[in-house]
Amino acid sequence: MNRYWTLSARPLPAWPGPDTFELREAPIPEPGPGQALTRTIYVSLDPYQWGYKRRGVEPPGAPCHARTVAQVVESRMEGFEAGDLVFNTNGWAEYGLMGEGVQRPAYMIPRKLDPTLGRISQAVGVLGMLGLTAYAGMILMADPRPGETVVVSAASGGVGQIAGQLARLRGARVVGIAGREEKCRFVVEELGFDAGVSHLSPTLPQDLRAAVAGGVDVYFENVGGAVFDAVLPLFNRGARMTICGLIAHYGDEAGVDARAALMRRGEAIFRKRGVSVRDLFVGDFVAEHEHAFLRDMSAWVASGDVRYREDIREGLEVVPAAFIEMLQGGNFGKMLVRASPDPTL
Ligand code: NDP
């Protein structure tokens, strides 16, 4: 049998709780022509998955969506054979099909993994969509220059830790904003950021002002809310802001446009100081930039120029708890669940 997690009921609460999901069983699917059956090894847990659910993207009763690292069990799909390690989208499930007719976001194209590039779990992280998100938002969009001051929020998380290190590789001064003290220390001591500031501190605006000293030239926004409000007055003339995500708002009421509200709050300062704001959607960069990204990022990871922390939990049964924890900042590094043994370890 195939075990998988699905949404238990609608309407959904603002933020998920233990009752939001239920574990079901169904026969393991048979691959049709042009399809392969794969067994999930790693399930990637990402904040956007909550947005998917709230927007009703997943059909009722279907396994919750997720990017996964998996191994081919049986293949009727050209170019794939049993034993191959792949990136695909099995979701919160032990088994899934890939190939013809299998629904997935257009830019999440199943591919074979090359285990010599890095750990296979990194294919849903630093060597996959998260790495490309950081690369696109920092290098291709914000383009920090030596000596500039860059601020990254959710700085110890999957995207944030990579984005900050890329800015540092460009010679910028990097300040990370994170939650717990150990996360703020980690970005400085392990990742080489110049400073780490906690958004849990009641004096966040003052702490951030002191940490950035001469103001902010680039802001990589993952959060919104009070964190954005602390950065806003510190923007320098000609600063650039990449809106990657607004996780503080993923539980906002339906119809509330968090981005529009943020732009309204920033409007006067953006205009007066010529701050340019750009929205990032990683899917826009896959076709043109994935190849160069993988080449560059795998070299940086191999050389140690980019370090990458994962938070791996064990067993499909812990997926909802790990997901809820991640949304509340309980993860320390990129959140993953190992659903079956990793044959490369
Ligand atoms: P993370 O690993 O960063 O996990 C989420 C983190 O967000 C938590 O650990 C927590 O860290 C922080 N957080 C949660 N709530 C708040 C809050 N209210 N205020 C401040 N911080 C909060 O997740 P990802 O790296 O996967 O995602 C980071 C961002 O990137 C998200 O906004 C996501 O939607 C976005 N994203 C965007 C993509 C795109 O194409 N634009 C693609 C992929 C991701 P802490 O303990 O430090 O508070």
PDB file of C-alpha atoms in Angstrom, residues 15 47 151-157 159-160 176-179 183 197 199-200 204 219-231 241-252 258-259 262 265 326-327 329:
ATOM      1  CA  TRP A  15      -2.395  28.383   9.824  1.00  0.00           C
ATOM      2  CA  PRO A  47       6.290  27.683   3.052  1.00  0.00           C
ATOM      3  CA  VAL A 151      20.047  42.504   4.376  1.00  0.00           C
ATOM      4  CA  VAL A 152      18.440  39.050   4.133  1.00  0.00           C
ATOM      5  CA  SER A 153      15.405  37.996   6.191  1.00  0.00           C
ATOM      6  CA  ALA A 154      14.631  34.387   7.233  1.00  0.00           C
ATOM      7  CA  ALA A 155      18.410  34.322   6.977  1.00  0.00           C
ATOM      8  CA  SER A 156      19.122  30.855   8.380  1.00  0.00           C
ATOM      9  CA  GLY A 157      16.395  29.145   6.330  1.00  0.00           C
ATOM     10  CA  VAL A 159      16.684  30.309   0.689  1.00  0.00           C
ATOM     11  CA  GLY A 160      18.016  32.913   3.120  1.00  0.00           C
ATOM     12  CA  GLY A 176      20.944  38.431   8.367  1.00  0.00           C
ATOM     13  CA  ILE A 177      17.649  38.703  10.237  1.00  0.00           C
ATOM     14  CA  ALA A 178      16.519  35.471  11.916  1.00  0.00           C
ATOM     15  CA  GLY A 179      14.583  34.296  14.967  1.00  0.00           C
ATOM     16  CA  LYS A 183      20.230  31.084  14.276  1.00  0.00           C
ATOM     17  CA  VAL A 197      19.895  40.374  14.176  1.00  0.00           C
ATOM     18  CA  HIS A 199      13.408  39.706  14.809  1.00  0.00           C
ATOM     19  CA  LEU A 200      12.230  38.387  18.181  1.00  0.00           C
ATOM     20  CA  LEU A 204      14.633  45.056  16.294  1.00  0.00           C
ATOM     21  CA  TYR A 219      17.094  43.859   0.794  1.00  0.00           C
ATOM     22  CA  PHE A 220      16.210  40.230   0.058  1.00  0.00           C
ATOM     23  CA  GLU A 221      12.685  39.963   1.461  1.00  0.00           C
ATOM     24  CA  ASN A 222      11.411  36.581   2.635  1.00  0.00           C
ATOM     25  CA  VAL A 223       9.110  37.690   5.435  1.00  0.00           C
ATOM     26  CA  GLY A 224       7.186  41.020   5.317  1.00  0.00           C
ATOM     27  CA  GLY A 225       5.358  42.281   8.423  1.00  0.00           C
ATOM     28  CA  ALA A 226       7.396  43.847  11.213  1.00  0.00           C
ATOM     29  CA  VAL A 227      10.677  42.756   9.621  1.00  0.00           C
ATOM     30  CA  PHE A 228       9.951  44.798   6.493  1.00  0.00           C
ATOM     31  CA  ASP A 229       8.914  47.731   8.659  1.00  0.00           C
ATOM     32  CA  ALA A 230      12.293  47.623  10.399  1.00  0.00           C
ATOM     33  CA  VAL A 231      14.209  47.620   7.100  1.00  0.00           C
ATOM     34  CA  MET A 241      14.620  45.129  -2.943  1.00  0.00           C
ATOM     35  CA  THR A 242      13.807  41.615  -4.183  1.00  0.00           C
ATOM     36  CA  ILE A 243      10.479  40.321  -2.911  1.00  0.00           C
ATOM     37  CA  CYS A 244      11.088  36.579  -2.694  1.00  0.00           C
ATOM     38  CA  GLY A 245       8.352  35.729  -0.213  1.00  0.00           C
ATOM     39  CA  LEU A 246       6.172  37.138   2.568  1.00  0.00           C
ATOM     40  CA  ILE A 247       5.912  34.233   4.970  1.00  0.00           C
ATOM     41  CA  ALA A 248       4.511  36.356   7.835  1.00  0.00           C
ATOM     42  CA  HIS A 249       1.386  36.809   5.689  1.00  0.00           C
ATOM     43  CA  TYR A 250       0.706  33.271   4.446  1.00  0.00           C
ATOM     44  CA  GLY A 251      -2.051  32.998   7.059  1.00  0.00           C
ATOM     45  CA  ASP A 252      -3.690  36.332   6.180  1.00  0.00           C
ATOM     46  CA  ALA A 258      -0.048  41.567   1.652  1.00  0.00           C
ATOM     47  CA  ARG A 259       2.239  42.716  -1.140  1.00  0.00           C
ATOM     48  CA  LEU A 262       3.639  46.460   1.948  1.00  0.00           C
ATOM     49  CA  ARG A 265       3.669  51.329   3.512  1.00  0.00           C
ATOM     50  CA  MET A 326       8.770  25.063   9.845  1.00  0.00           C
ATOM     51  CA  LEU A 327       6.064  27.701   9.394  1.00  0.00           C
ATOM     52  CA  GLY A 329      10.416  28.964  12.736  1.00  0.00           C
TER      53      GLY A 329
END
